[in-house]
Every structure is written in C-alpha cells, then in structure tokens.
Amino acid sequence: MRLILEVWRQEGPDAEGGFETHEILDATPEMSLLELLDRLNHQLVENDQEPVAFESDCREGICGTCGLDVNGVPHGPEDNVPACGQHVRSFQDGQTVRFTPFRARSFPVIRDLIVDRTGLDRIIQAGGTIAVDAGTAPDADTLLVTHDDAERALDFAACIGCGACVSACPNGAAYLFTGAKLAHLALIPHGKEERAKRARSMIAQMQHEFGPCSQIGECVLACPAEIPIVALAVVNRERLRAGFMWGKAN
Amino acid sequence: MSSGIQERSDIDQIPVAKRPATSPPPRPQTWVLKLIMAVTGSIFVLFLLFHLAGNLKVYLPDDPQGHFNEYAHWLRSFLSPLLPGSTFLWIFRGCLGAALLLHVYSGVTLWIRAHRLRGRHARKVNPTKHHLTGRTMLWSGLIILAFIIFHLLDLTLGRVVASKDFTGGSTYKLENGEVTVDAYANLVHSFQRPSVAIFYVVVMVVIAFHLSHGIWSITNDFGATAHRTRSVLLILADLIALVIVVGNASIPLAVLGGVITL
C-alpha cells in the first residue's frame, strides 16, 4: 500500500512547527498506526533525517502512552481504539494520512507528536488517590462491596489516562477523565471516606487547567477504555454532593 | 539559563513544555457557572411551557380574542389585590431578567474559557446531533437574545418593530366589564406582516435547537447519573423542544394562512 503521511514536526515547545510530507510505499494493511510511524522513522533514519518523535509503550492498548490525532481524530479513525490498536487497513491505497499531536491548549507540544499530559497527573495528585487505611490488605469479606458496585467501579477504573477525551473535546475539557476517577473511587469502601474532599480538590484542579464540559459527547467516541458518558454527570454530581457536605471529608 | 556555573545534567536537557496560563484559578468556578446555567435554564424551560399554554388560547374555538385578552389581563393583575396592581408581574419580570443576565454572563464566560483551551490543530467534525446543537449554543443563544428584544418591542412595548396598528392602552372590554390591552389584536396585526411571521417561525426552530441540547445539559449539570432518569430526560429534551416549536411556530403561520383573524 502507498500512503502519504503529513506529519507535524516541531523542534521544541517554543518552536513554530509545521507539516512535513512523506511517502510510504510499502505499508501493509495489518500494520498498526504506530508501526506505520516506525516504518516512516526507519526511512527517515536511512536518509539521514531526524526521526519523528512520538510516544508508545505497551502497544496493546493497556498503558495509555500512545496518543496522537490522526486526520483530526484522537488515536485514529476507529472509535474507542487506542492508536496502537488502529490499523492501516482503515485507509485507502494512496490516501493522505495526517498525524498531529493531541489537540488541547492544556497539552503543550514537547516535540513533534509528543505532548505534555502532566495536567492529568496533577488532577490525580489533587486527590485521585486513597490516603486512608494504608495498612495490610484486609481479610476477605471484611469490607463488603456488592457485585454491581464492584463491576461499575471496574468499568470506570478502566480509564488509562491517555488524554484522548481532552483532545476530542471542542472545549479542551477533562470531564470524562475526572468523572471516571471520581466515579471509580466513590464506589469502593476505602474511596468513600474522602469522597467529598476528593471531589472538591480534583474538580478545582481540573478547572484550573481544562475547559468546561458542553455535553457534546465527542470524548465518548474517542475513549479507548469506553468510559460511559455518565462520567460527565458524575463530575457535577460529586461536586454538588461535596457542596452539601459543608467541608466534611466523606 | 546560561549561568554556566553548574553543568546541566541530562534530565535538564529534556525540553519543558510551556503550561497554559492557569493561575489564578478561574473565578467564578466553572462548575458554579455550569450550575447557574442549569438553574436559570430550567427557569426558562418552565417559562416557555407556561408561555406556550397562554399562547395556545388563540386556538380556542369560542371567542379566542376574549379568552386571550382575559388571560393577558389575569397575568398583569395576578395576586391582586394581595399585591397591588401589577406588582407580581414586575417581580416575575425582575426574576426572569435576572435569570437572563446570569444565563448570558455564565454562557459567555464559559464559552471564552472553552475557546481559550481548545488547541491549534483542526478537528474532524462529527456530524452528530449533539455536535450540531451543542457547539452552536452560544450562537443560538445570541439569536434568542436578539429575539427577546424584538419580541418585547413588538408585542409588549409597541415600539420600533411593532405593527402600525399596535395599541398599548386599555382598548378591549372584557366580559366582566373591565377594560384591558387588546393583546390579541396586536398579535394578529404583527403576524399579518409575512417577514415578521417568518422571523418568528425561524427563531422558534433556533429555540428548539437550544432547548434540545440545553435540557440534556441541565440533566448533566444537575448530576443526574441514574440510567432511567437520563434516558427519560434525553427523550424529554427533544419532546419539549418539539412541543415549543410546533405550538409557537404554528401561530404566526395560522395568522398568515388566515386561520386566526380578528
């Protein structure tokens, strides 16, 4: 397969940046998009050019490291699949494929396709952790969790923090990410002890760097962990609940 | 950093991306603004349904002019004599005006925040319904704001854009002998101008778009997470929008078509 790649190149955070066009003649349908970039880099190095900087790690959809926009869509044309799981077979022979870094003012470009996603880390640092009961694991059945709650908590815990929701959002909002964390921790016994405190601090941090949610639902189409759209309402529910708790922690 | 005193370690060579201007934290907080949008938006949804119920009196088979004007008179003198004259009407108008100011202020502030935080690269536009209605909320909102001014000038104040037959004073005698404003005649005279009637119809469609996404947003902003509640409200959002557009837009069309006459 022949593909034309338009890749965003940017030397550093302060550099201007621009598109570079390359041709790949030996792409195969079963290649992942990251392998396509590997192929491009191989070609660039062979021609004594600087390879394209992009992030990847596990390449099996569990780490959340890979993240880039393909033809203006986070991760690539297929819904709910990370870039490493998207394949060249989504494109036609001879098609132009445009790679850009994740689109959000809160994700400044470090180099080429690599963006700084530490804004999401700061939301987690603000309270996306459990600080109580740090002792040894309790005996089985001392803390009862219903099967439904456990399953739902796991559904929300599936978030890999890749940042596709922020890139997909026309407002640069991180509601899906924050909502997934809040919902996950609010459903399990240890998490409940700091439920209100967590909502206050995480949401304060979120709105510090990210935009407001307009419930358009673009994030849900992009999310490789298939976090449901209800996570958007969870952010508001948890913040309202925390308001009614008047400074209490739980 | 070119002090040259300390040799940089490798870690310092990694470029650090510039963070967006994030401090001081945004005030009022984003979630507070969203809540204000939801509370005032809910007031407007209820007001629109209430307003529609009144409007539909033009379709009453027996003496619509009398019923409509009687209703208009009741609105103006509601809770009288407990509150003298039209005190209640002015409290009601004051509340709606305050809600409107808060709604517009919050909406514009949120739009500016969102606009600042979107990135530089082009996005592929998904032609979904919520994309169409959700991303145009500010624009539909501004059209509705302009319409509110037009509507007040046209049928309440009788200035600038009103029909030349507009009568503001006590020109209609009710069955009980009281004289009041002939709101019905003003409505018919206004809608007999085709351009105005079409403008009203177009704006009703815009309002339906705004409502359809607005009610869905209210659901989320009030933190409704229960599956059944969300499903019902998602349908209700479109249903209310449809009722408003069909009910209201039919009136200027009926006047144009000669179904409603003096």
Coordinates of C-alpha atoms in Angstrom, one line a residue:
Chain A
M1 CA 0.0 0.0 0.0
R2 CA 1.1 3.5 -0.7
L3 CA 0.3 6.2 1.8
I4 CA 1.1 9.9 2.0
L5 CA 1.9 10.9 5.6
E6 CA 1.6 14.5 6.7
V7 CA 3.3 14.7 10.0
W8 CA 3.5 17.6 12.4
R9 CA 7.1 18.4 13.2
Q10 CA 8.1 20.8 16.0
E11 CA 11.6 21.1 17.3
G12 CA 10.6 22.0 20.8
P13 CA 8.0 23.7 23.0
D14 CA 8.8 27.2 21.7
A15 CA 9.4 26.3 18.0
E16 CA 7.0 27.2 15.3
G17 CA 6.3 23.8 13.9
G18 CA 4.8 22.7 10.6
F19 CA 3.8 19.8 8.4
E20 CA 6.2 17.5 6.7
T21 CA 5.0 15.2 3.9
H22 CA 6.5 11.8 3.4
E23 CA 5.5 8.9 1.2
I24 CA 5.4 5.3 2.4
L25 CA 5.4 2.8 -0.4
D26 CA 5.4 -0.5 1.5
A27 CA 2.7 0.0 4.1
T28 CA 0.7 -3.2 4.7
P29 CA -3.0 -3.3 5.9
E30 CA -2.1 -5.2 9.1
M31 CA 0.4 -2.6 10.3
S32 CA -0.7 -0.6 13.3
L33 CA -0.6 3.2 13.1
L34 CA 2.5 3.2 15.4
E35 CA 4.2 0.6 13.1
L36 CA 3.4 2.9 10.2
L37 CA 5.3 5.7 12.1
D38 CA 8.1 3.2 12.9
R39 CA 8.3 2.5 9.2
L40 CA 8.5 6.2 8.4
N41 CA 11.2 6.7 11.0
H42 CA 13.2 3.8 9.6
Q43 CA 13.0 5.5 6.2
L44 CA 14.0 8.9 7.7
V45 CA 17.0 7.5 9.5
E46 CA 18.1 5.7 6.3
N47 CA 18.0 9.1 4.6
D48 CA 20.0 10.7 7.4
Q49 CA 16.9 12.7 8.6
E50 CA 15.6 13.2 12.1
P51 CA 13.0 10.6 13.1
V52 CA 9.5 11.7 14.2
A53 CA 9.2 11.8 18.0
F54 CA 6.0 10.0 19.2
E55 CA 5.1 8.2 22.4
S56 CA 4.3 4.5 22.7
D57 CA 4.9 1.7 25.2
C58 CA 2.8 -1.5 25.6
R59 CA 1.3 -1.3 22.1
E60 CA -1.6 -3.5 23.3
G61 CA -4.0 -0.8 24.5
I62 CA -3.5 -1.0 28.2
C63 CA -0.9 1.6 29.1
G64 CA -2.3 4.9 27.7
T65 CA 1.1 6.1 26.5
C66 CA 0.4 6.4 22.8
G67 CA -1.7 9.4 21.9
L68 CA -1.9 11.4 18.7
D69 CA -4.5 12.8 16.4
V70 CA -4.9 11.0 13.0
N71 CA -6.8 13.1 10.4
G72 CA -8.1 15.2 13.2
V73 CA -9.4 12.3 15.3
P74 CA -7.8 11.3 18.6
H75 CA -6.0 7.9 18.2
G76 CA -7.4 7.3 14.7
P77 CA -10.5 6.7 12.6
E78 CA -11.9 3.8 14.6
D79 CA -14.0 4.7 17.6
N80 CA -12.8 3.5 21.1
V81 CA -9.5 2.1 20.0
P82 CA -6.1 3.4 21.0
A83 CA -3.6 4.4 18.3
C84 CA -1.6 1.2 18.8
G85 CA -4.7 -0.9 18.0
Q86 CA -5.7 1.1 14.9
H87 CA -4.6 -0.3 11.6
V88 CA -3.5 0.9 8.2
R89 CA -6.4 -1.1 6.7
S90 CA -8.7 1.8 7.8
F91 CA -7.2 3.8 4.9
Q92 CA -7.4 3.5 1.1
D93 CA -4.3 3.0 -1.0
G94 CA -2.8 6.3 -1.9
Q95 CA -4.7 8.2 0.8
T96 CA -3.2 11.1 2.7
V97 CA -2.9 10.5 6.5
R98 CA -2.3 13.5 8.7
F99 CA -0.6 13.0 12.1
T100 CA -0.9 15.8 14.6
P101 CA -0.2 16.0 18.3
F102 CA -3.2 15.8 20.7
R103 CA -5.2 18.9 20.3
A104 CA -5.6 20.9 23.5
R105 CA -4.1 24.1 24.9
S106 CA -3.7 22.1 28.2
F107 CA -1.4 19.7 26.3
P108 CA 1.5 21.8 25.1
V109 CA 3.7 20.1 22.5
I110 CA 7.1 18.9 23.8
R111 CA 8.4 17.7 20.4
D112 CA 6.7 16.6 17.1
L113 CA 3.8 14.4 18.2
I114 CA 4.7 14.2 21.9
V115 CA 2.6 16.4 24.2
D116 CA 2.9 17.2 27.9
R117 CA -0.1 15.4 29.6
T118 CA 1.0 16.1 33.1
G119 CA -2.1 18.2 33.6
L120 CA -4.0 15.0 34.0
D121 CA -1.3 13.8 36.6
R122 CA -2.0 17.0 38.6
I123 CA -5.7 16.2 38.7
I124 CA -4.8 12.8 40.2
Q125 CA -2.3 14.3 42.6
A126 CA -5.0 16.7 43.8
G127 CA -7.0 13.7 45.2
G128 CA -7.3 10.8 42.8
T129 CA -5.7 8.5 45.4
I130 CA -6.8 6.8 48.6
A131 CA -4.9 8.1 51.7
V132 CA -6.7 6.2 54.4
D133 CA -6.2 2.6 55.6
A134 CA -2.8 2.2 54.2
G135 CA -2.2 -1.0 56.3
T136 CA -2.0 -4.5 55.0
A137 CA -4.8 -5.9 52.8
P138 CA -7.9 -6.7 54.9
D139 CA -9.2 -10.2 55.2
A140 CA -11.6 -11.3 52.6
D141 CA -15.2 -10.2 53.2
T142 CA -14.4 -7.7 56.0
L143 CA -15.3 -4.9 53.6
L144 CA -18.4 -5.8 51.7
V145 CA -18.8 -4.5 48.1
T146 CA -21.8 -5.5 46.1
H147 CA -21.1 -7.2 42.8
D148 CA -22.8 -4.4 40.9
D149 CA -20.7 -1.7 42.6
A150 CA -17.5 -3.7 42.0
E151 CA -18.3 -4.1 38.3
R152 CA -19.2 -0.4 37.9
A153 CA -16.1 0.7 39.8
L154 CA -14.0 -1.5 37.5
D155 CA -15.7 -0.1 34.4
F156 CA -14.7 3.4 35.5
A157 CA -11.3 2.3 36.6
A158 CA -10.6 1.1 33.0
C159 CA -9.5 4.7 32.2
I160 CA -5.9 4.5 31.1
G161 CA -5.4 8.3 31.2
C162 CA -4.3 8.7 27.6
G163 CA -5.9 12.1 27.2
A164 CA -7.9 11.3 24.1
C165 CA -11.0 12.8 25.7
V166 CA -9.3 16.1 26.1
S167 CA -8.1 16.1 22.5
A168 CA -11.6 15.1 21.3
C169 CA -13.3 17.9 23.2
P170 CA -14.0 21.1 21.4
N171 CA -13.7 22.8 24.7
G172 CA -10.5 21.1 25.9
A173 CA -12.3 19.7 28.9
A174 CA -11.1 16.8 31.0
Y175 CA -14.6 15.9 32.4
L176 CA -14.6 12.3 31.1
F177 CA -11.2 11.6 32.7
T178 CA -12.0 13.3 36.1
G179 CA -15.5 11.8 36.1
A180 CA -14.1 8.3 35.6
K181 CA -11.7 8.7 38.5
L182 CA -14.3 10.2 40.8
A183 CA -16.9 7.6 39.9
H184 CA -14.5 4.7 40.4
L185 CA -13.3 5.9 43.8
A186 CA -16.8 6.9 45.1
L187 CA -18.0 3.3 44.5
I188 CA -15.5 1.5 46.7
P189 CA -15.4 1.5 50.5
H190 CA -11.9 3.0 51.0
G191 CA -12.6 5.7 48.5
K192 CA -15.8 6.7 50.2
E193 CA -14.0 8.1 53.2
E194 CA -12.6 11.0 51.3
R195 CA -15.3 11.3 48.7
A196 CA -16.3 15.0 49.2
K197 CA -12.8 16.2 49.8
R198 CA -11.6 14.4 46.7
A199 CA -14.4 15.9 44.6
R200 CA -13.6 19.4 45.8
S201 CA -9.8 19.2 45.2
M202 CA -9.8 17.2 41.9
I203 CA -12.5 19.4 40.3
A204 CA -10.7 22.6 41.5
Q205 CA -7.5 21.3 39.8
M206 CA -9.4 20.2 36.7
Q207 CA -11.0 23.6 36.1
H208 CA -7.6 25.2 36.8
E209 CA -6.2 23.8 33.6
F210 CA -9.0 22.3 31.5
G211 CA -12.1 23.7 29.9
P212 CA -15.9 23.4 30.7
C213 CA -18.0 20.5 29.5
S214 CA -20.7 21.1 27.0
Q215 CA -22.0 17.5 26.9
I216 CA -21.4 17.1 23.2
G217 CA -20.1 13.6 23.7
E218 CA -17.1 13.6 21.4
C219 CA -14.9 12.3 24.2
V220 CA -17.0 9.1 24.5
L221 CA -16.4 8.3 20.8
A222 CA -12.6 8.7 21.3
C223 CA -12.1 7.0 24.6
P224 CA -10.2 3.7 24.2
A225 CA -11.4 2.5 27.6
E226 CA -15.1 3.1 26.6
I227 CA -15.8 5.2 29.7
P228 CA -19.5 5.9 29.5
I229 CA -20.9 9.4 29.0
V230 CA -22.4 9.3 32.5
A231 CA -18.9 10.2 33.8
L232 CA -19.6 13.8 32.7
A233 CA -22.6 14.0 35.0
V234 CA -20.6 12.3 37.8
V235 CA -18.3 15.3 38.0
N236 CA -21.2 17.6 38.6
R237 CA -23.0 15.2 41.0
E238 CA -19.8 14.7 43.1
R239 CA -19.2 18.5 43.3
L240 CA -22.8 19.2 44.2
R241 CA -22.7 16.5 46.8
A242 CA -19.4 17.8 48.2
G243 CA -21.1 21.2 48.5
F244 CA -23.9 19.8 50.6
M245 CA -21.3 18.1 52.8
W246 CA -20.1 21.5 54.1
G247 CA -16.4 20.8 54.4
K248 CA -16.7 17.3 55.5
A249 CA -14.2 14.7 54.1
N250 CA -16.6 11.9 53.2
Chain B
M1 CA 19.5 29.5 31.7
S2 CA 23.1 30.3 30.7
S3 CA 24.7 30.9 34.0
G4 CA 27.4 28.4 33.2
I5 CA 28.1 27.7 36.9
Q6 CA 26.5 24.3 37.0
E7 CA 26.9 21.8 34.3
R8 CA 23.4 20.6 33.3
S9 CA 22.5 17.0 33.8
D10 CA 20.9 15.1 31.1
I11 CA 17.5 15.5 32.7
D12 CA 17.7 19.2 32.3
Q13 CA 18.1 18.8 28.6
I14 CA 14.6 17.5 28.2
P15 CA 12.6 20.4 27.0
V16 CA 9.8 21.5 29.3
A17 CA 6.6 22.4 27.6
K18 CA 5.0 25.8 28.5
R19 CA 2.0 25.4 30.7
P20 CA -1.1 27.3 29.8
A21 CA -1.7 30.4 31.9
T22 CA -3.5 28.7 34.8
S23 CA -3.2 30.9 37.8
P24 CA -5.0 32.4 39.5
P25 CA -7.7 29.7 39.3
P26 CA -10.8 30.7 37.3
R27 CA -13.4 32.6 39.3
P28 CA -16.3 32.0 39.4
Q29 CA -15.5 28.4 39.3
T30 CA -16.5 26.5 36.1
W31 CA -18.8 24.1 38.0
V32 CA -20.6 27.1 39.6
L33 CA -21.1 28.7 36.2
K34 CA -22.5 25.4 34.9
L35 CA -24.8 25.2 37.8
I36 CA -26.1 28.8 37.2
M37 CA -26.7 27.9 33.6
A38 CA -28.7 24.8 34.6
V39 CA -30.8 26.6 37.3
T40 CA -31.6 29.6 35.1
G41 CA -32.0 27.4 32.1
S42 CA -34.6 25.3 34.0
I43 CA -36.5 28.5 34.8
F44 CA -36.6 29.4 31.1
V45 CA -37.8 25.9 30.1
L46 CA -40.7 26.2 32.6
F47 CA -41.4 29.8 31.5
L48 CA -41.5 28.7 27.8
L49 CA -44.0 25.9 28.6
F50 CA -46.1 28.3 30.6
H51 CA -45.9 31.0 27.9
L52 CA -46.9 28.4 25.3
A53 CA -50.0 27.4 27.3
G54 CA -51.1 31.1 27.2
N55 CA -50.3 31.4 23.5
L56 CA -52.4 28.4 22.6
K57 CA -55.5 30.3 23.8
V58 CA -55.6 31.8 20.3
Y59 CA -56.9 28.4 19.1
L60 CA -59.9 28.3 21.5
P61 CA -62.9 27.8 19.2
D62 CA -65.3 30.2 21.1
D63 CA -64.2 33.8 21.2
P64 CA -60.4 33.4 21.2
Q65 CA -59.9 37.2 21.4
G66 CA -61.9 37.3 24.6
H67 CA -60.1 34.4 26.2
F68 CA -56.6 35.6 25.1
N69 CA -57.2 39.1 26.4
E70 CA -58.7 37.8 29.6
Y71 CA -55.6 35.7 30.1
A72 CA -53.4 38.7 29.4
H73 CA -55.3 40.7 31.9
W74 CA -55.1 37.9 34.5
L75 CA -51.3 37.8 34.0
R76 CA -51.0 41.6 34.6
S77 CA -53.1 41.6 37.7
F78 CA -52.2 38.2 39.2
L79 CA -52.2 38.1 43.0
S80 CA -54.1 41.5 43.0
P81 CA -55.4 42.7 45.4
L82 CA -53.0 40.9 47.7
L83 CA -50.2 42.7 45.8
P84 CA -51.5 46.0 44.4
G85 CA -51.8 46.4 40.6
S86 CA -49.3 44.6 38.6
T87 CA -46.7 44.1 41.4
F88 CA -46.5 40.4 40.8
L89 CA -45.9 40.9 37.1
W90 CA -42.9 43.1 37.9
I91 CA -41.5 40.7 40.4
F92 CA -41.9 38.0 37.7
R93 CA -40.2 40.2 35.1
G94 CA -37.4 41.0 37.5
C95 CA -36.7 37.4 38.2
L96 CA -36.7 36.5 34.5
G97 CA -34.5 39.4 33.7
A98 CA -32.0 38.5 36.5
A99 CA -32.0 34.9 35.3
L100 CA -31.4 36.1 31.8
L101 CA -28.4 38.2 32.8
L102 CA -26.9 35.3 34.8
H103 CA -27.5 32.9 32.0
V104 CA -25.9 35.1 29.4
Y105 CA -23.0 36.0 31.7
S106 CA -22.3 32.4 32.6
G107 CA -22.7 31.2 29.0
V108 CA -20.3 33.8 27.5
T109 CA -17.7 33.3 30.3
L110 CA -17.8 29.5 29.8
W111 CA -17.5 30.0 26.0
I112 CA -14.5 32.2 26.4
R113 CA -12.8 29.6 28.7
A114 CA -13.6 26.8 26.3
H115 CA -12.4 28.9 23.4
R116 CA -9.1 29.6 25.1
L117 CA -8.4 26.0 25.9
R118 CA -9.1 24.4 22.5
G119 CA -5.9 23.5 20.7
R120 CA -4.5 24.8 17.5
H121 CA -5.0 21.8 15.1
A122 CA -8.1 21.2 13.1
R123 CA -10.5 18.6 14.3
K124 CA -12.7 16.3 12.2
V125 CA -16.3 17.4 12.6
N126 CA -18.6 14.5 13.7
P127 CA -22.0 15.2 12.2
T128 CA -23.8 14.1 15.3
K129 CA -27.0 15.8 16.7
H130 CA -25.3 17.0 19.9
H131 CA -22.4 18.3 17.9
L132 CA -24.8 20.4 15.8
T133 CA -26.8 21.7 18.7
G134 CA -24.1 21.7 21.4
R135 CA -21.4 23.6 19.5
T136 CA -23.9 26.3 18.4
M137 CA -25.3 27.1 21.8
L138 CA -23.6 30.5 22.0
W139 CA -24.9 31.5 18.6
S140 CA -28.4 30.2 19.0
G141 CA -28.4 31.9 22.4
L142 CA -27.4 35.2 20.9
I143 CA -30.1 34.9 18.3
I144 CA -32.6 34.2 21.0
L145 CA -31.4 37.2 23.0
A146 CA -31.9 39.4 19.9
F147 CA -35.3 37.8 19.5
I148 CA -36.3 38.6 23.1
I149 CA -35.6 42.3 22.5
F150 CA -37.5 42.2 19.2
H151 CA -40.4 40.3 20.8
L152 CA -40.7 42.8 23.7
L153 CA -40.6 45.8 21.3
D154 CA -43.1 44.1 19.0
L155 CA -45.8 42.9 21.4
T156 CA -45.2 44.4 24.8
L157 CA -43.8 47.9 24.3
G158 CA -45.1 48.5 20.7
R159 CA -42.0 50.4 19.6
V160 CA -39.8 50.4 16.5
V161 CA -40.6 47.0 15.1
A162 CA -44.3 46.8 16.1
S163 CA -47.1 46.9 13.6
K164 CA -48.6 50.3 12.8
D165 CA -51.9 49.1 14.3
F166 CA -50.4 48.4 17.7
T167 CA -52.5 49.6 20.6
G168 CA -50.9 49.8 24.1
G169 CA -53.7 51.3 26.2
S170 CA -57.0 49.9 27.6
T171 CA -58.8 49.2 24.3
Y172 CA -60.6 45.9 24.9
K173 CA -63.6 45.4 27.1
L174 CA -63.7 42.1 28.9
E175 CA -66.9 40.2 29.6
N176 CA -66.8 41.3 33.2
G177 CA -66.7 44.9 32.1
E178 CA -63.0 45.6 32.8
V179 CA -61.0 47.2 30.1
T180 CA -57.6 45.9 29.2
V181 CA -54.9 45.7 26.4
D182 CA -56.1 44.1 23.2
A183 CA -53.1 41.7 23.1
Y184 CA -54.9 39.5 20.6
A185 CA -55.3 42.3 18.1
N186 CA -51.6 43.3 18.5
L187 CA -50.6 39.7 17.9
V188 CA -52.7 39.3 14.7
H189 CA -51.6 42.7 13.3
S190 CA -48.0 41.8 13.9
F191 CA -48.1 38.4 12.3
Q192 CA -50.0 39.7 9.3
R193 CA -46.7 41.0 8.2
P194 CA -45.1 38.0 6.4
S195 CA -41.5 38.9 7.1
V196 CA -42.2 39.1 10.9
A197 CA -44.2 35.9 10.9
I198 CA -41.4 34.0 9.1
F199 CA -38.8 35.5 11.5
Y200 CA -40.9 34.2 14.5
V201 CA -41.0 30.7 12.9
V202 CA -37.3 30.7 12.2
V203 CA -36.4 31.8 15.7
M204 CA -38.7 29.0 17.2
V205 CA -36.6 26.5 15.3
V206 CA -33.4 28.1 16.8
I207 CA -35.0 27.9 20.3
A208 CA -35.8 24.2 19.7
F209 CA -32.2 23.5 18.9
H210 CA -31.1 25.5 22.0
L211 CA -33.6 23.6 24.2
S212 CA -32.8 20.2 22.9
H213 CA -29.2 20.5 23.9
G214 CA -30.0 22.7 26.9
I215 CA -32.2 20.3 28.6
W216 CA -29.7 17.5 28.1
S217 CA -27.1 19.8 29.6
I218 CA -29.3 20.5 32.6
T219 CA -29.6 16.8 33.2
N220 CA -25.8 16.5 33.3
D221 CA -25.2 19.7 35.2
F222 CA -27.5 18.7 38.0
G223 CA -25.5 15.5 38.2
A224 CA -28.3 13.1 37.1
T225 CA -26.4 9.8 36.8
A226 CA -29.3 7.3 37.1
H227 CA -29.7 5.5 33.8
R228 CA -33.5 5.7 33.8
T229 CA -33.6 9.5 34.6
R230 CA -31.0 10.2 31.9
S231 CA -32.9 8.2 29.3
V232 CA -36.2 9.9 30.1
L233 CA -34.7 13.4 30.1
L234 CA -32.8 12.7 26.8
I235 CA -36.1 12.0 25.2
L236 CA -37.9 14.8 27.1
A237 CA -35.4 17.3 25.9
D238 CA -36.3 16.6 22.2
L239 CA -40.0 16.3 23.1
I240 CA -40.2 19.7 24.9
A241 CA -38.2 21.3 22.0
L242 CA -40.7 19.8 19.5
V243 CA -43.7 21.0 21.5
I244 CA -42.4 24.5 21.8
V245 CA -41.5 24.8 18.1
V246 CA -44.8 23.2 16.8
G247 CA -47.0 25.1 19.3
N248 CA -45.5 28.5 18.9
A249 CA -44.5 28.5 15.3
S250 CA -48.0 27.4 14.2
I251 CA -49.5 30.7 15.5
P252 CA -47.8 33.1 13.0
L253 CA -48.4 30.5 10.3
A254 CA -52.0 30.3 11.2
V255 CA -52.3 34.1 11.1
L256 CA -50.6 34.2 7.7
G257 CA -52.9 31.5 6.5
G258 CA -56.0 33.3 7.7
V259 CA -57.0 30.7 10.3
I260 CA -56.6 33.3 13.1
T261 CA -58.2 36.6 12.3
L262 CA -59.7 39.4 14.2

